[in-house]
Short mmCIF file of C-alpha atoms and ligand atoms in Angstrom, two decimals:
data_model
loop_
_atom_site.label_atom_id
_atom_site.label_comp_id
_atom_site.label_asym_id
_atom_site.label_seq_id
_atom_site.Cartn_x
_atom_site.Cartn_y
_atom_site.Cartn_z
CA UNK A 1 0.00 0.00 0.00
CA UNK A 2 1.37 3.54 -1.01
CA UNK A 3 2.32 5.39 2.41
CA UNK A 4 1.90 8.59 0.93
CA UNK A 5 -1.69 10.21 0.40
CA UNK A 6 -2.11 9.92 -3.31
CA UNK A 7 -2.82 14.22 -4.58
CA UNK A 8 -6.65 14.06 -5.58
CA UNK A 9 -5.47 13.90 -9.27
CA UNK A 10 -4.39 10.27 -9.63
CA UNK A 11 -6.60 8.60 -11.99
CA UNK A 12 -6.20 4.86 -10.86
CA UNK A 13 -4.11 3.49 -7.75
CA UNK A 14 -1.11 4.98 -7.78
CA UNK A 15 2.35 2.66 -7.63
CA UNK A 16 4.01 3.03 -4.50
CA UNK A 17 6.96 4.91 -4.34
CA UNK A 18 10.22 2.77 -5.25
CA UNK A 19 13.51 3.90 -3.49
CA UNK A 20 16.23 4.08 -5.96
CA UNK A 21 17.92 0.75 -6.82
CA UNK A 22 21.03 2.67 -6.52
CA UNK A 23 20.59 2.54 -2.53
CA UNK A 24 21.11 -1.42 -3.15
CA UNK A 25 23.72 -0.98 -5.80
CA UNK A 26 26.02 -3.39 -4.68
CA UNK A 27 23.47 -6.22 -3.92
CA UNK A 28 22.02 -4.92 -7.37
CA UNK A 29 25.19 -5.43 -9.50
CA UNK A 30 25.38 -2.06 -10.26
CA UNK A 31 28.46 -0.85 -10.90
CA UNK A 32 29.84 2.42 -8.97
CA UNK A 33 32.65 4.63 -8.81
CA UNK A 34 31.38 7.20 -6.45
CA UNK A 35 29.66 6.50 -3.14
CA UNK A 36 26.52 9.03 -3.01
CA UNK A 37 28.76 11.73 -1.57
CA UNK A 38 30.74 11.48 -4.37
CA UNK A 39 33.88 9.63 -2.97
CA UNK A 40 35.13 7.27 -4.98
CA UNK A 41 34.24 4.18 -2.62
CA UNK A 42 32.56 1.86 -5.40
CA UNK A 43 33.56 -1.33 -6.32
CA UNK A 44 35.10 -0.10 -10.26
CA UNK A 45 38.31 1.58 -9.46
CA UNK A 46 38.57 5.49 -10.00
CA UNK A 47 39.84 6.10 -13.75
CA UNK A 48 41.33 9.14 -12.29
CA UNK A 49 40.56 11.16 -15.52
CA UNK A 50 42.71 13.77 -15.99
CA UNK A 51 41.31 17.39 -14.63
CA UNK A 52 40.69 18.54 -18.05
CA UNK A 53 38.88 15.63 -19.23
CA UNK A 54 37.09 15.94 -15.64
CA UNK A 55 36.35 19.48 -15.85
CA UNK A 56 34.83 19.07 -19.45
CA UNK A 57 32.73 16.00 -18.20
CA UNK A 58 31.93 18.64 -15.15
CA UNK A 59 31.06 21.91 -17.23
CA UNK A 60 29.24 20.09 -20.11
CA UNK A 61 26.67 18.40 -17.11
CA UNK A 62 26.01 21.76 -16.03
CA UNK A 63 26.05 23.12 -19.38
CA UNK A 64 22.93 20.63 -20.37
CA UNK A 65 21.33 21.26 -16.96
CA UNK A 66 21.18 25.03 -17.96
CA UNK A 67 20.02 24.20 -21.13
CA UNK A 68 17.50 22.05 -19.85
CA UNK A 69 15.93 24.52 -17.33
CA UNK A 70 15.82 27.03 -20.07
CA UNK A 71 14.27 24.89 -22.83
CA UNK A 72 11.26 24.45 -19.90
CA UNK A 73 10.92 27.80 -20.02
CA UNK A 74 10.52 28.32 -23.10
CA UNK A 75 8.45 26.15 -23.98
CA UNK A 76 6.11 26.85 -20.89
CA UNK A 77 6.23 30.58 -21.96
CA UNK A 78 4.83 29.55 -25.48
CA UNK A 79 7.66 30.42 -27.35
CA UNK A 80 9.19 26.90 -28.25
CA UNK A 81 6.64 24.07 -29.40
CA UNK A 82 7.80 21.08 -27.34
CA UNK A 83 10.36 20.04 -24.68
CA UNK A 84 11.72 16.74 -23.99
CA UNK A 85 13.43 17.37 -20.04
CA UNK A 86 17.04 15.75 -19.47
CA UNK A 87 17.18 16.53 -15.79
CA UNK A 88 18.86 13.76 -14.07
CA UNK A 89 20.23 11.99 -16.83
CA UNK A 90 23.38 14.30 -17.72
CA UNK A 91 25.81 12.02 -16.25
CA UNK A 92 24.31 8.50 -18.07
CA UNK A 93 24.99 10.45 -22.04
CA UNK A 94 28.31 12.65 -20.75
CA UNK A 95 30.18 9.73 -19.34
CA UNK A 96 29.02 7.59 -22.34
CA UNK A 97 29.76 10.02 -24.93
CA UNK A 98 32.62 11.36 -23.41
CA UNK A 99 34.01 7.47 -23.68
CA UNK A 100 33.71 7.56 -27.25
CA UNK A 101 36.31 8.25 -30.15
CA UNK A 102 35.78 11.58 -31.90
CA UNK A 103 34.88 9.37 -35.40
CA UNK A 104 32.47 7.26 -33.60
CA UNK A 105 28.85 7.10 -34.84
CA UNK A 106 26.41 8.20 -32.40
CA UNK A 107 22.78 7.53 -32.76
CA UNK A 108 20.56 9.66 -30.32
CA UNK A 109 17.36 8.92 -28.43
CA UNK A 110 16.35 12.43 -27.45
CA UNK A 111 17.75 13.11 -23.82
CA UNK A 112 21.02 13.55 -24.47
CA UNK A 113 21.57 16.81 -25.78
CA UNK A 114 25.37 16.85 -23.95
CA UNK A 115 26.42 14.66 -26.96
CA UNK A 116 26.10 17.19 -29.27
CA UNK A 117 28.14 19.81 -27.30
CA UNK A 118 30.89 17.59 -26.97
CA UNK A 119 30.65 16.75 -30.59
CA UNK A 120 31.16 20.55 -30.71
CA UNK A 121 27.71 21.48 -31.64
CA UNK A 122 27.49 25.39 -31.26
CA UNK A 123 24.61 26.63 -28.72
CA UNK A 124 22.95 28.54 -31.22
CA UNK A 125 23.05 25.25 -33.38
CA UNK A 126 21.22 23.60 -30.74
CA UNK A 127 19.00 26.39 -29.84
CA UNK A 128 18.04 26.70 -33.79
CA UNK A 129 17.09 22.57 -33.92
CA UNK A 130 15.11 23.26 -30.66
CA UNK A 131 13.18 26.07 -32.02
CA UNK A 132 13.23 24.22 -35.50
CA UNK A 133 14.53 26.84 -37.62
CA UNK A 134 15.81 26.25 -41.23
CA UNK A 135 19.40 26.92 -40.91
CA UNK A 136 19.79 24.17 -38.52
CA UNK A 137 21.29 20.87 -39.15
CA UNK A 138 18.40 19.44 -39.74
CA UNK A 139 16.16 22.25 -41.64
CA UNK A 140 13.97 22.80 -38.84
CA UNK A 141 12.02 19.18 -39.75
CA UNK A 142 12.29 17.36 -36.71
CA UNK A 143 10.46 17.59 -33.04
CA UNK A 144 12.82 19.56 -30.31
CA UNK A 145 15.42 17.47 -29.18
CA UNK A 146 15.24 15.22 -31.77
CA UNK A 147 18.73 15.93 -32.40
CA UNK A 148 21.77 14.95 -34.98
CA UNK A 149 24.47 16.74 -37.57
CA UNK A 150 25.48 14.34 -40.03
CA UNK A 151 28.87 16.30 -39.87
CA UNK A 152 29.12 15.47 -36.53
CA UNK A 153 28.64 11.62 -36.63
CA UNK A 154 25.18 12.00 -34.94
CA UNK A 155 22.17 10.30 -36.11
CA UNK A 156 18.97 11.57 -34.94
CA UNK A 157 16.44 9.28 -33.49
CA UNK A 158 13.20 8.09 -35.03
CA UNK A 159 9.91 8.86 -33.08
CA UNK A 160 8.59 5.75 -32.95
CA UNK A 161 10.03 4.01 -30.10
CA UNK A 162 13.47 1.90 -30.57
CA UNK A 163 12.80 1.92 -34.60
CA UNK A 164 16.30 2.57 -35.20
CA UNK A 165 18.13 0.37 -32.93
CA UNK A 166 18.51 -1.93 -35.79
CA UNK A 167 20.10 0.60 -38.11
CA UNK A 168 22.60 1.29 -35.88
CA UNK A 169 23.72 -2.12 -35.58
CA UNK A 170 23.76 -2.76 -39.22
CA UNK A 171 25.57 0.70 -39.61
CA UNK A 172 27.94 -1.02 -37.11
CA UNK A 173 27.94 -4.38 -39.00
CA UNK A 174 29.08 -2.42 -42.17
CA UNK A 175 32.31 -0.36 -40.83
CA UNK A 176 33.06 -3.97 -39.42
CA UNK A 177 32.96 -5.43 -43.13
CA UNK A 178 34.95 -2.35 -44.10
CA UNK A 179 37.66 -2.97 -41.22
CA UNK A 180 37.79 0.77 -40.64
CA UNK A 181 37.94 0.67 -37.24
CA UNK A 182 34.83 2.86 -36.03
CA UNK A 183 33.19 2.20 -32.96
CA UNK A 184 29.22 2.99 -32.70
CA UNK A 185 26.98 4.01 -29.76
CA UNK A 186 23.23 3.52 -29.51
CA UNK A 187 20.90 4.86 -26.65
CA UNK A 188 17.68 4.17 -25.88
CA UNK A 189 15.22 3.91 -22.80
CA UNK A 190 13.90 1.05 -20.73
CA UNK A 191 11.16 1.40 -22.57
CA UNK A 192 12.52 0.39 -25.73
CA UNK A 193 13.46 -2.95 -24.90
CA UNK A 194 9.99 -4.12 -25.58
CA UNK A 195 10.07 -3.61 -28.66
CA UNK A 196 10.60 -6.03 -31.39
CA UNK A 197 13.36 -4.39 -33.10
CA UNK A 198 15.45 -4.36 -29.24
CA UNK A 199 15.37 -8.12 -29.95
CA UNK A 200 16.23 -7.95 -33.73
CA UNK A 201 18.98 -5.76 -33.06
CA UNK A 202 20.53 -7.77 -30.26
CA UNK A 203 19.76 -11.01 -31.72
CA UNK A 204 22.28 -9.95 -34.99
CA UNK A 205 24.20 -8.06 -32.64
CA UNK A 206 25.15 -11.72 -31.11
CA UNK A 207 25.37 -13.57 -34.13
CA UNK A 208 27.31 -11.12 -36.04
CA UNK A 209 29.54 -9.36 -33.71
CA UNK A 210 29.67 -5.48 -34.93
CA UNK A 211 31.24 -3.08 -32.92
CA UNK A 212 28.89 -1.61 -31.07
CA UNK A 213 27.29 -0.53 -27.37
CA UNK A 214 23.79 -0.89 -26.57
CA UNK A 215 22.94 1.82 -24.29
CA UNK A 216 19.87 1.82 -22.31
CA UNK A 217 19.02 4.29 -20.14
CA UNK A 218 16.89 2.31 -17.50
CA UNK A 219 15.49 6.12 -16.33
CA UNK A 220 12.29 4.06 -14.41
CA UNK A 221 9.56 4.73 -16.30
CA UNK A 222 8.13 4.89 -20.30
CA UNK A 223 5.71 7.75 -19.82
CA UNK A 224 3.77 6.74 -17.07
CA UNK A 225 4.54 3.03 -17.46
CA UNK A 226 7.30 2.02 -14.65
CA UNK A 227 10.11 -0.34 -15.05
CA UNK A 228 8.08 -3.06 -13.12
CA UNK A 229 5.28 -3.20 -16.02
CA UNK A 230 7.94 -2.84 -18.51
CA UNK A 231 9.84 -5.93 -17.70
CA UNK A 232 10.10 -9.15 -15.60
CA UNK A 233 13.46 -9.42 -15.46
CA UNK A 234 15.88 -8.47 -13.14
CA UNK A 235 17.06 -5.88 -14.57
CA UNK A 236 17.60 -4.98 -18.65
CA UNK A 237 20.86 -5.86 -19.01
CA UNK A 238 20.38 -9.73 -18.63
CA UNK A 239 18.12 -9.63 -21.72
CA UNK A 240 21.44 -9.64 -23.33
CA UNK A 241 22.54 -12.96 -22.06
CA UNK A 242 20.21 -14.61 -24.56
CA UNK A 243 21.13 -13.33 -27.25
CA UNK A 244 25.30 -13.82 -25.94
CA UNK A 245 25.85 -9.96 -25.75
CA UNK A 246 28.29 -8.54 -23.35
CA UNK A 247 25.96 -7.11 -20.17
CA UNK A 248 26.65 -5.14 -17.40
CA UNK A 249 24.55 -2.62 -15.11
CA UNK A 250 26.36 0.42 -14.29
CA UNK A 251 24.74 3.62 -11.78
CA UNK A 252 23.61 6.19 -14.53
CA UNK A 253 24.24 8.73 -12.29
CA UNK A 254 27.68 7.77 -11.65
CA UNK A 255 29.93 10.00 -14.53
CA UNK A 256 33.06 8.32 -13.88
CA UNK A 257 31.61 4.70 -13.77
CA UNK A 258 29.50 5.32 -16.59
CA UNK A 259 32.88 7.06 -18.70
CA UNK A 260 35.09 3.59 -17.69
CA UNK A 261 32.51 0.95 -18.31
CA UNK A 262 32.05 2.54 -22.13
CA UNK A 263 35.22 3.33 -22.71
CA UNK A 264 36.07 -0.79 -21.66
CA UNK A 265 32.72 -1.82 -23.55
CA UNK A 266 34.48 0.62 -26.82
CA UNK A 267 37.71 -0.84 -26.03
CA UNK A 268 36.62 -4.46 -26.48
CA UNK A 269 34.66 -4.08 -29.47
CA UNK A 270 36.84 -4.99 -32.06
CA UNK A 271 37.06 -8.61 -30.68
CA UNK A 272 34.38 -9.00 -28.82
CA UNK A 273 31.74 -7.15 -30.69
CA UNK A 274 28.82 -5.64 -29.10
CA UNK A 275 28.07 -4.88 -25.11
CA UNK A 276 24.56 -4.11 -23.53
CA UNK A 277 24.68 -1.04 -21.01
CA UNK A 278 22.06 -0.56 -18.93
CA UNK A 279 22.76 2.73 -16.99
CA UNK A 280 20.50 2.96 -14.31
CA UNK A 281 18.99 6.54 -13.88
CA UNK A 282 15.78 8.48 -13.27
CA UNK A 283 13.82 11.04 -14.81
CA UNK A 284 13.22 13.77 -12.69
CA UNK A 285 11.55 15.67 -14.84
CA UNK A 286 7.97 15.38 -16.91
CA UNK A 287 8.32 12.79 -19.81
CA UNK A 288 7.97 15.74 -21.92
CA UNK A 289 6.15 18.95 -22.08
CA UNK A 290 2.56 17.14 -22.70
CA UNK A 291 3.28 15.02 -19.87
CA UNK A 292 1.81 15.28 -16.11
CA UNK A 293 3.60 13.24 -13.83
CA UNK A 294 1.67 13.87 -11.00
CA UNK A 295 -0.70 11.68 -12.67
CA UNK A 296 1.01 8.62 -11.60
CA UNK A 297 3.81 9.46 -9.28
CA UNK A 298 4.47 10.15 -5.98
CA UNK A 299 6.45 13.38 -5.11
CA UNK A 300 8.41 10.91 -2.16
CA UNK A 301 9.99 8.80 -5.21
CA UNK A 302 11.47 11.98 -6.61
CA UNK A 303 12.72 13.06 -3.81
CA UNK A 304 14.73 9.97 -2.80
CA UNK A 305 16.51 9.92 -6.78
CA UNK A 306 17.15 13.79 -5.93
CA UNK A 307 19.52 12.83 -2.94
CA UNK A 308 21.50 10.69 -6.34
CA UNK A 309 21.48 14.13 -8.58
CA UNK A 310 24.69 13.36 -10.38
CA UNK A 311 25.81 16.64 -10.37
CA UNK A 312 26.43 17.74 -6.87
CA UNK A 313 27.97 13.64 -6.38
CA UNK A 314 30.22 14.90 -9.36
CA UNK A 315 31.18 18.92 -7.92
CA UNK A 316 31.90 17.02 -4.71
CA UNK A 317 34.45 14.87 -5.86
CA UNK A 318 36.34 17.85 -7.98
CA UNK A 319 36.40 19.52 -4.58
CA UNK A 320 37.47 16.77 -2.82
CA UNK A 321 40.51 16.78 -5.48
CA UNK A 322 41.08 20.06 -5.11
CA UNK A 323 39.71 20.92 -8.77
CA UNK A 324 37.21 22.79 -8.21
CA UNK A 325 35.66 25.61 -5.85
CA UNK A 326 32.61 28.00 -5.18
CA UNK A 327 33.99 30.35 -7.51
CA UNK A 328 34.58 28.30 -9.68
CA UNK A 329 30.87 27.17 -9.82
CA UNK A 330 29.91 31.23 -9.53
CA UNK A 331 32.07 31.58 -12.55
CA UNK A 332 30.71 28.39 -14.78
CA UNK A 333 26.88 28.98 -13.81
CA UNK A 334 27.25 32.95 -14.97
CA UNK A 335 29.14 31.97 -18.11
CA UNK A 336 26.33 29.27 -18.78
CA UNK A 337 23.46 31.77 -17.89
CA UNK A 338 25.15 34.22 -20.63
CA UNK A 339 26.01 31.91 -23.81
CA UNK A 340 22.84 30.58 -23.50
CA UNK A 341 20.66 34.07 -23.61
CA UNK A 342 22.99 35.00 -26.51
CA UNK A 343 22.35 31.64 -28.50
CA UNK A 344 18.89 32.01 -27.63
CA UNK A 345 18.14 35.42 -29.04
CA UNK A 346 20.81 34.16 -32.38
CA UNK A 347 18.32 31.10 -32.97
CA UNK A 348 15.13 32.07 -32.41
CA UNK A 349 15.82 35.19 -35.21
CA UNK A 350 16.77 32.58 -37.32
CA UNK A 351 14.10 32.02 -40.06
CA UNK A 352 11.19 28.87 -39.98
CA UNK A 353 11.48 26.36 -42.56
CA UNK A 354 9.32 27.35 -45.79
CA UNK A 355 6.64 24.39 -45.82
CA UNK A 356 7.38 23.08 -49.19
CA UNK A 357 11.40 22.10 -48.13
CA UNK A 358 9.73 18.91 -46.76
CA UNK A 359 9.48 17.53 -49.79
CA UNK A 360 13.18 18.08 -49.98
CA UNK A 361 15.81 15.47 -49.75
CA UNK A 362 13.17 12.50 -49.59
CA UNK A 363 14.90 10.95 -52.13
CA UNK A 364 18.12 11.72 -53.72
CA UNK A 365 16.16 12.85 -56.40
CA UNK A 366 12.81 14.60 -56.54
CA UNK A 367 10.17 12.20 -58.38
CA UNK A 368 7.57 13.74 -60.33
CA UNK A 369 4.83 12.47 -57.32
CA UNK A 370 7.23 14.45 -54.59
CA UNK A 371 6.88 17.56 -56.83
CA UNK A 372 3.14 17.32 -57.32
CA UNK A 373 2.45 17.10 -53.67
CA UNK A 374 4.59 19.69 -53.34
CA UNK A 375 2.38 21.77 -55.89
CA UNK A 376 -0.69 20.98 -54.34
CA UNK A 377 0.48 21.93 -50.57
CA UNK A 378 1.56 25.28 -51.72
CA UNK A 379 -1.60 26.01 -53.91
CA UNK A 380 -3.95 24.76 -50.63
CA UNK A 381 -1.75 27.15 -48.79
CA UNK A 382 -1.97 30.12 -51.04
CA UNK A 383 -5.91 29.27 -51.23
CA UNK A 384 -5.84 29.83 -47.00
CA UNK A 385 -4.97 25.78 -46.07
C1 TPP I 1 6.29 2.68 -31.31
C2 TPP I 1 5.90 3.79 -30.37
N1 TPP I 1 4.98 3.56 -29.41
C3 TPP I 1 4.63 4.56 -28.55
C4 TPP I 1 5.19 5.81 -28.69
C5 TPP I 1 4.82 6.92 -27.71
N2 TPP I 1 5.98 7.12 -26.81
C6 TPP I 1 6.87 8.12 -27.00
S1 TPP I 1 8.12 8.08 -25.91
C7 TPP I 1 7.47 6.73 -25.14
C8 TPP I 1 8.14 6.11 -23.95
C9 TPP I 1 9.56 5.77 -24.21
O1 TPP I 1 10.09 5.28 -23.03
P1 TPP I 1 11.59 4.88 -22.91
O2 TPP I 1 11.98 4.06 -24.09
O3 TPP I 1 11.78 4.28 -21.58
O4 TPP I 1 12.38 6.26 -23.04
P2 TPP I 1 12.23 7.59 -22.17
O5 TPP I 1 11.20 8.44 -22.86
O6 TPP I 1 11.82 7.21 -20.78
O7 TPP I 1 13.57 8.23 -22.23
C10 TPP I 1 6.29 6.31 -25.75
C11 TPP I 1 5.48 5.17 -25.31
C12 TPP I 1 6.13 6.02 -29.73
N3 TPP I 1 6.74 7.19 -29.92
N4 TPP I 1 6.48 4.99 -30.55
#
């Protein structure tokens, strides 16, 4: 029985709240670095990253929690169309990303906007494929945070659910045919891992070895569907045991642990094919901004995944080391505040796509059926929709 008093809004009987698994980690199998106060007391051993590679893991967390907060706002104020929140999950895409090879392939879900800064994605870049202008990578044809650059080696997701897990690992399978070397990196929620093309994906990914990593974000719940209707396994890295894929849980929240357990998984690619990451995480904020979760969860579980925020566990351990200080932070949260309003005000002057550019680029060549649609849009348009 829930022991807090459900808010009058809950529809049905509302789940209980579950503590974080990372309270059990090490009964869990969850791999750690850092303890929750950030000391590196886990049972992985501390890379001990050099302080510039730790202060960009550092800066770029904050960096896409600014962003984040931001975004909200916008969106809330009615001046971007949609939001998709990444609040609590910086340290589960920065430590993976981070892990990776500049020439990797990445293929997005859509929380993990810090890949695309490290990739060197301007702000105002990112800002113009929030607010879907033309100029963008993209030409302003995707949802918010739907994000990729094809110069960057990023490969935006599809919207239905897991759809391109499969692409990625024949993408993978292909630079393995080649021999070139490149290493690949998919993410994707809990969620995703009931869908068929999970199972395609890992069931060639065992047969066929390519080089890549699986990585789930296990961020407890698909919408408003928790991890305990999602699966009856343990946990969602054993689902790669039947398929013989490499498998490991690792805290999500955990930069460090999730930056060595990639970079090993990246490492051991070449021989040993793919791995299956699950990182395990939370959501702390709405699914996205159509979402309500005080529909169908309690306050108390928040609360108890803020205590894991992995960016005070991360600030603590730079202090600890002597890398890092208040003024620092004063300094990096200013700076943040600043680039931001200035790629803000760049993108949103930027122009909207015209509406008959999405006929563009469908095919390598327009076919006489693109161009007639195209035609007949622009007439209905001229004629008032
Ligand atoms: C095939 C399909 N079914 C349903 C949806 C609606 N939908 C969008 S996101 C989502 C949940 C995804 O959950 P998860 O994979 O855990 O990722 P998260 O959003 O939690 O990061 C659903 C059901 C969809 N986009 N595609």
């Amino acid at each position: 029985m829930p022991t807090e008093t459900p808010p009058a809004q809950f529809l049905g009987d509302p789940r209980p709240a579950v503590p974080p698994p990372l309270d059990r980690a090490r009964e869990l199998g969850i791999h750690q670095v850092l303890d929750i106060e950030g000391r590196p007391r886990g049972d992985l051993p501390d890379p001990d990253l050099p302080p510039a590679t730790l202060h960009r893991m550092y800066r770029t967390m904050v960096l896409v929690r600014a962003i984040d907060e931001r975004g909200w706002r916008l969106q809330r104020s009615g001046r971007m169309e949609f939001w998709i929140p990444s609040r609590g999950q910086e340290a589960a895409h920065v430590g993976s990303a981070m892990a990776m090879d500049a020439d990797d392939w990445i293929f997005l879900a859509d929380r993990e906007p810090g890949a695309m800064l490290l990739r060197g994605a301007s702000l105002q870049s990112l800002f113009a494929q929030f607010f879907g202008r033309a100029g963008e990578p993209l030409k302003g044809r995707r949802l918010p945070l739907l994000l990729g650059d094809r110069a960057l080696n990023i490969v935006p997701c599809m919207t239905q659910v897991g759809a391109y897990i499969p692409h990625a690992a024949g993408a993978a399978w292909a630079a393995k045919l080649r021999g070139d070397g490149t290493r690949f990196i998919v993410y994707f929620g809990d969620g995703a891992t009931s869908r068929g093309e999970f199972h395609s994906a890992m069931n060639f990914a065992g047969i066929h070895r390519p080089p890549i990593i699986f990585f789930c974000q296990n961020n407890g719940w698909a919408v408003s569907t928790p991890t305990d209707r999602q699966t009856a396994s343990a946990s969602f890295a054993e689902k790669g045991e039947a398929y013989a894929v490499d498998n490991l849980r690792v805290d999500g929240n955990d930069p460090l642990a999730v930056y060595a357990v990639t970079r090993q998984a990246r490492e051991r690619a070449g021989e040993r094919g793919a791995s299956l990451i699950e990182a395990v995480t939370y959501r702390l904020g709405f699914h996205t901004s159509s979402d309500n979760p005080d529909l169908y969860r309690l306050p108390a579980e928040v609360a108890a995944w803020e205590r894991w925020d992995p960016i005070p566990r991360l600030r603590r351990y730079l202090e600890d080391k002597g890398l890092w200080s208040p003024a620092d932070e004063e300094e990096l949260v200013a700076q943040c505040q600043a680039e931001i309003e200035g790629a803000v005000a760049a993108a949103e002057a930027m122009p909207p796509p015209e509406p008959g550019g999405q006929f563009d680029d469908v095919l390598a060549a327009p076919t006489w059926r693109l161009e007639e649609q195209r035609a007949r849009l622009l007439a209905d348009l001229d004629g008032g929709g």
